[in-house]
């Protein structure tokens, strides 16, 4: 087991040689609840970050996600999905609403182009394929830039509160 959240969520890793010299890793997530793809991506990013923190140690310890959720205030909504209640103050927490506003501000043009290409293509699905590519690019960038997006979300929240 790589990570767990009580009995609600378990993450295992399978490692095998695809061909000599090529290791293939597969993270397997088991949950009693339905997990949205975006939530799954956030979870996997957190787990990989926590695994990377253990580099250089002689021994690997499975990651308990409860303390991780408590130390990172933006995970409050994600914790609620798994039935966890975390004590935080509303003022100190930047909500997902502001995170998604930051995403829209940063990726609105790319998303609009993807939507337009999907809507105005001809008999061949070229526009749809390009739109899918742009959408995947946005998803990857949201994952890679999530720390910056949370900072932007905090700025947005601050301007809307004052």
PDB file of C-alpha atoms in Angstrom:
ATOM      1  CA  UNK A   1       0.000   0.000   0.000  1.00  0.00           C
ATOM      2  CA  UNK A   2       1.298   3.434  -0.959  1.00  0.00           C
ATOM      3  CA  UNK A   3      -1.327   5.673   0.665  1.00  0.00           C
ATOM      4  CA  UNK A   4      -4.599   5.411   2.540  1.00  0.00           C
ATOM      5  CA  UNK A   5      -7.396   7.505   3.971  1.00  0.00           C
ATOM      6  CA  UNK A   6      -8.732   5.183   6.632  1.00  0.00           C
ATOM      7  CA  UNK A   7     -10.800   2.508   4.932  1.00  0.00           C
ATOM      8  CA  UNK A   8     -12.370   4.970   2.456  1.00  0.00           C
ATOM      9  CA  UNK A   9      -9.430   5.047   0.073  1.00  0.00           C
ATOM     10  CA  UNK A  10      -6.419   2.822  -0.564  1.00  0.00           C
ATOM     11  CA  UNK A  11      -3.718   3.384  -3.153  1.00  0.00           C
ATOM     12  CA  UNK A  12      -1.440   0.553  -4.265  1.00  0.00           C
ATOM     13  CA  UNK A  13       1.401   0.546  -6.749  1.00  0.00           C
ATOM     14  CA  UNK A  14       2.159  -2.255  -9.190  1.00  0.00           C
ATOM     15  CA  UNK A  15       5.645  -2.348 -10.685  1.00  0.00           C
ATOM     16  CA  UNK A  16       6.670  -4.673 -13.490  1.00  0.00           C
ATOM     17  CA  UNK A  17       9.186  -4.936 -16.301  1.00  0.00           C
ATOM     18  CA  UNK A  18       7.478  -4.285 -19.650  1.00  0.00           C
ATOM     19  CA  UNK A  19      10.650  -5.325 -21.446  1.00  0.00           C
ATOM     20  CA  UNK A  20      14.151  -5.787 -20.033  1.00  0.00           C
ATOM     21  CA  UNK A  21      15.314  -2.409 -18.767  1.00  0.00           C
ATOM     22  CA  UNK A  22      11.859  -0.710 -18.825  1.00  0.00           C
ATOM     23  CA  UNK A  23       9.936  -0.495 -15.565  1.00  0.00           C
ATOM     24  CA  UNK A  24       6.215   0.259 -15.731  1.00  0.00           C
ATOM     25  CA  UNK A  25       4.459   1.729 -12.696  1.00  0.00           C
ATOM     26  CA  UNK A  26       0.695   1.546 -12.208  1.00  0.00           C
ATOM     27  CA  UNK A  27      -1.056   3.372  -9.362  1.00  0.00           C
ATOM     28  CA  UNK A  28      -4.276   1.614  -8.385  1.00  0.00           C
ATOM     29  CA  UNK A  29      -6.913   3.514  -6.435  1.00  0.00           C
ATOM     30  CA  UNK A  30      -9.594   1.613  -4.535  1.00  0.00           C
ATOM     31  CA  UNK A  31     -12.495   3.490  -2.987  1.00  0.00           C
ATOM     32  CA  UNK A  32     -15.994   2.744  -1.782  1.00  0.00           C
ATOM     33  CA  UNK A  33     -17.110   6.129  -3.095  1.00  0.00           C
ATOM     34  CA  UNK A  34     -17.356   7.425  -6.648  1.00  0.00           C
ATOM     35  CA  UNK A  35     -14.400   9.698  -7.387  1.00  0.00           C
ATOM     36  CA  UNK A  36     -14.634  12.406 -10.031  1.00  0.00           C
ATOM     37  CA  UNK A  37     -11.710  12.489 -12.491  1.00  0.00           C
ATOM     38  CA  UNK A  38     -10.588  15.947 -11.373  1.00  0.00           C
ATOM     39  CA  UNK A  39     -10.624  14.844  -7.712  1.00  0.00           C
ATOM     40  CA  UNK A  40      -8.670  11.726  -8.650  1.00  0.00           C
ATOM     41  CA  UNK A  41      -6.031  13.829 -10.413  1.00  0.00           C
ATOM     42  CA  UNK A  42      -5.652  16.089  -7.370  1.00  0.00           C
ATOM     43  CA  UNK A  43      -5.385  13.034  -5.103  1.00  0.00           C
ATOM     44  CA  UNK A  44      -2.740  11.404  -7.265  1.00  0.00           C
ATOM     45  CA  UNK A  45      -0.732  14.631  -7.412  1.00  0.00           C
ATOM     46  CA  UNK A  46      -0.792  14.866  -3.607  1.00  0.00           C
ATOM     47  CA  UNK A  47       0.243  11.228  -3.252  1.00  0.00           C
ATOM     48  CA  UNK A  48       3.132  11.596  -5.712  1.00  0.00           C
ATOM     49  CA  UNK A  49       4.316  14.753  -3.898  1.00  0.00           C
ATOM     50  CA  UNK A  50       4.222  12.922  -0.565  1.00  0.00           C
ATOM     51  CA  UNK A  51       6.110   9.947  -2.039  1.00  0.00           C
ATOM     52  CA  UNK A  52       8.774  12.319  -3.410  1.00  0.00           C
ATOM     53  CA  UNK A  53       9.278  13.756   0.082  1.00  0.00           C
ATOM     54  CA  UNK A  54      10.532  10.327   1.171  1.00  0.00           C
ATOM     55  CA  UNK A  55      13.417  10.267  -1.337  1.00  0.00           C
ATOM     56  CA  UNK A  56      16.766   9.453   0.186  1.00  0.00           C
ATOM     57  CA  UNK A  57      15.321   7.626   3.186  1.00  0.00           C
ATOM     58  CA  UNK A  58      16.246   4.021   3.730  1.00  0.00           C
ATOM     59  CA  UNK A  59      12.673   2.897   4.065  1.00  0.00           C
ATOM     60  CA  UNK A  60       9.294   3.760   2.521  1.00  0.00           C
ATOM     61  CA  UNK A  61       6.332   4.401   4.806  1.00  0.00           C
ATOM     62  CA  UNK A  62       2.754   4.340   3.479  1.00  0.00           C
ATOM     63  CA  UNK A  63       1.208   7.791   3.436  1.00  0.00           C
ATOM     64  CA  UNK A  64      -1.680   8.530   5.774  1.00  0.00           C
ATOM     65  CA  UNK A  65      -3.672  11.202   3.955  1.00  0.00           C
ATOM     66  CA  UNK A  66      -5.548  12.545   7.015  1.00  0.00           C
ATOM     67  CA  UNK A  67      -2.605  14.658   8.313  1.00  0.00           C
ATOM     68  CA  UNK A  68      -1.853  15.774   4.747  1.00  0.00           C
ATOM     69  CA  UNK A  69      -5.428  17.006   4.375  1.00  0.00           C
ATOM     70  CA  UNK A  70      -5.229  18.838   7.696  1.00  0.00           C
ATOM     71  CA  UNK A  71      -1.964  20.611   6.781  1.00  0.00           C
ATOM     72  CA  UNK A  72      -3.170  21.814   3.368  1.00  0.00           C
ATOM     73  CA  UNK A  73      -6.225  24.004   3.800  1.00  0.00           C
ATOM     74  CA  UNK A  74      -7.270  23.894   0.132  1.00  0.00           C
ATOM     75  CA  UNK A  75      -8.037  20.197   0.531  1.00  0.00           C
ATOM     76  CA  UNK A  76     -10.980  20.810   2.873  1.00  0.00           C
ATOM     77  CA  UNK A  77     -13.567  20.238   0.136  1.00  0.00           C
ATOM     78  CA  UNK A  78     -11.778  17.127  -1.031  1.00  0.00           C
ATOM     79  CA  UNK A  79     -11.734  15.838   2.539  1.00  0.00           C
ATOM     80  CA  UNK A  80     -15.477  16.440   2.832  1.00  0.00           C
ATOM     81  CA  UNK A  81     -15.972  14.207  -0.199  1.00  0.00           C
ATOM     82  CA  UNK A  82     -14.545  11.363   1.888  1.00  0.00           C
ATOM     83  CA  UNK A  83     -16.661  12.261   4.914  1.00  0.00           C
ATOM     84  CA  UNK A  84     -13.878  13.929   6.874  1.00  0.00           C
ATOM     85  CA  UNK A  85     -14.512  17.099   8.843  1.00  0.00           C
ATOM     86  CA  UNK A  86     -11.512  19.345   9.229  1.00  0.00           C
ATOM     87  CA  UNK A  87     -11.464  22.302  11.581  1.00  0.00           C
ATOM     88  CA  UNK A  88     -10.510  25.420   9.631  1.00  0.00           C
ATOM     89  CA  UNK A  89     -11.621  29.013   9.657  1.00  0.00           C
ATOM     90  CA  UNK A  90     -13.438  30.349   6.634  1.00  0.00           C
ATOM     91  CA  UNK A  91     -11.137  33.362   6.350  1.00  0.00           C
ATOM     92  CA  UNK A  92      -8.034  31.178   6.236  1.00  0.00           C
ATOM     93  CA  UNK A  93      -9.442  28.838   3.598  1.00  0.00           C
ATOM     94  CA  UNK A  94      -9.474  29.652  -0.086  1.00  0.00           C
ATOM     95  CA  UNK A  95     -12.385  27.767  -1.553  1.00  0.00           C
ATOM     96  CA  UNK A  96     -12.589  25.778  -4.749  1.00  0.00           C
ATOM     97  CA  UNK A  97     -14.857  28.490  -6.149  1.00  0.00           C
ATOM     98  CA  UNK A  98     -11.906  30.886  -6.270  1.00  0.00           C
ATOM     99  CA  UNK A  99      -9.585  28.180  -7.578  1.00  0.00           C
ATOM    100  CA  UNK A 100     -11.870  27.566 -10.561  1.00  0.00           C
ATOM    101  CA  UNK A 101     -12.137  31.333 -11.143  1.00  0.00           C
ATOM    102  CA  UNK A 102      -8.335  31.441 -11.343  1.00  0.00           C
ATOM    103  CA  UNK A 103      -8.405  28.513 -13.793  1.00  0.00           C
ATOM    104  CA  UNK A 104     -10.958  30.300 -15.971  1.00  0.00           C
ATOM    105  CA  UNK A 105      -8.926  33.519 -15.957  1.00  0.00           C
ATOM    106  CA  UNK A 106      -5.782  31.696 -17.000  1.00  0.00           C
ATOM    107  CA  UNK A 107      -7.234  29.250 -19.538  1.00  0.00           C
ATOM    108  CA  UNK A 108     -10.331  31.022 -20.904  1.00  0.00           C
ATOM    109  CA  UNK A 109      -8.872  31.690 -24.354  1.00  0.00           C
ATOM    110  CA  UNK A 110      -7.604  28.152 -24.814  1.00  0.00           C
ATOM    111  CA  UNK A 111     -10.947  26.734 -23.640  1.00  0.00           C
ATOM    112  CA  UNK A 112     -12.888  29.041 -25.962  1.00  0.00           C
ATOM    113  CA  UNK A 113     -10.788  27.970 -28.932  1.00  0.00           C
ATOM    114  CA  UNK A 114     -11.342  24.303 -28.054  1.00  0.00           C
ATOM    115  CA  UNK A 115     -15.100  24.885 -27.832  1.00  0.00           C
ATOM    116  CA  UNK A 116     -15.202  26.781 -31.122  1.00  0.00           C
ATOM    117  CA  UNK A 117     -13.187  24.095 -32.926  1.00  0.00           C
ATOM    118  CA  UNK A 118     -15.498  21.395 -31.621  1.00  0.00           C
ATOM    119  CA  UNK A 119     -18.562  23.345 -32.739  1.00  0.00           C
ATOM    120  CA  UNK A 120     -17.495  24.330 -36.275  1.00  0.00           C
ATOM    121  CA  UNK A 121     -15.863  21.360 -37.839  1.00  0.00           C
ATOM    122  CA  UNK A 122     -16.794  19.762 -41.123  1.00  0.00           C
ATOM    123  CA  UNK A 123     -17.466  16.168 -42.030  1.00  0.00           C
ATOM    124  CA  UNK A 124     -14.093  15.048 -40.668  1.00  0.00           C
ATOM    125  CA  UNK A 125     -13.611  15.207 -36.876  1.00  0.00           C
ATOM    126  CA  UNK A 126     -10.425  17.285 -37.129  1.00  0.00           C
ATOM    127  CA  UNK A 127     -11.833  20.119 -35.012  1.00  0.00           C
ATOM    128  CA  UNK A 128     -12.994  17.655 -32.368  1.00  0.00           C
ATOM    129  CA  UNK A 129      -9.569  16.026 -32.211  1.00  0.00           C
ATOM    130  CA  UNK A 130      -7.830  19.380 -31.842  1.00  0.00           C
ATOM    131  CA  UNK A 131     -10.374  20.384 -29.175  1.00  0.00           C
ATOM    132  CA  UNK A 132      -9.664  17.164 -27.250  1.00  0.00           C
ATOM    133  CA  UNK A 133      -5.937  17.887 -27.462  1.00  0.00           C
ATOM    134  CA  UNK A 134      -6.434  21.440 -26.181  1.00  0.00           C
ATOM    135  CA  UNK A 135      -8.639  20.165 -23.358  1.00  0.00           C
ATOM    136  CA  UNK A 136      -6.034  17.613 -22.286  1.00  0.00           C
ATOM    137  CA  UNK A 137      -3.386  20.335 -22.434  1.00  0.00           C
ATOM    138  CA  UNK A 138      -5.528  22.480 -20.098  1.00  0.00           C
ATOM    139  CA  UNK A 139      -6.002  19.592 -17.658  1.00  0.00           C
ATOM    140  CA  UNK A 140      -2.272  18.870 -17.565  1.00  0.00           C
ATOM    141  CA  UNK A 141      -1.457  22.554 -17.055  1.00  0.00           C
ATOM    142  CA  UNK A 142      -4.024  22.842 -14.242  1.00  0.00           C
ATOM    143  CA  UNK A 143      -2.313  19.950 -12.469  1.00  0.00           C
ATOM    144  CA  UNK A 144       1.209  21.269 -13.079  1.00  0.00           C
ATOM    145  CA  UNK A 145       0.334  24.861 -12.162  1.00  0.00           C
ATOM    146  CA  UNK A 146      -2.006  24.131  -9.260  1.00  0.00           C
ATOM    147  CA  UNK A 147       0.253  25.836  -6.700  1.00  0.00           C
ATOM    148  CA  UNK A 148       0.263  29.035  -8.769  1.00  0.00           C
ATOM    149  CA  UNK A 149      -3.474  28.741  -9.346  1.00  0.00           C
ATOM    150  CA  UNK A 150      -4.081  28.518  -5.581  1.00  0.00           C
ATOM    151  CA  UNK A 151      -2.026  31.706  -5.138  1.00  0.00           C
ATOM    152  CA  UNK A 152      -4.130  33.380  -7.836  1.00  0.00           C
ATOM    153  CA  UNK A 153      -7.266  32.077  -6.119  1.00  0.00           C
ATOM    154  CA  UNK A 154      -6.155  33.668  -2.843  1.00  0.00           C
ATOM    155  CA  UNK A 155      -5.690  37.003  -4.628  1.00  0.00           C
ATOM    156  CA  UNK A 156      -9.117  36.720  -6.248  1.00  0.00           C
ATOM    157  CA  UNK A 157     -10.719  35.872  -2.897  1.00  0.00           C
ATOM    158  CA  UNK A 158      -8.977  38.813  -1.242  1.00  0.00           C
ATOM    159  CA  UNK A 159     -10.199  41.291  -3.880  1.00  0.00           C
ATOM    160  CA  UNK A 160     -13.773  40.004  -3.706  1.00  0.00           C
ATOM    161  CA  UNK A 161     -13.899  40.041   0.101  1.00  0.00           C
ATOM    162  CA  UNK A 162     -12.602  43.601   0.424  1.00  0.00           C
TER     163      UNK A 162
END
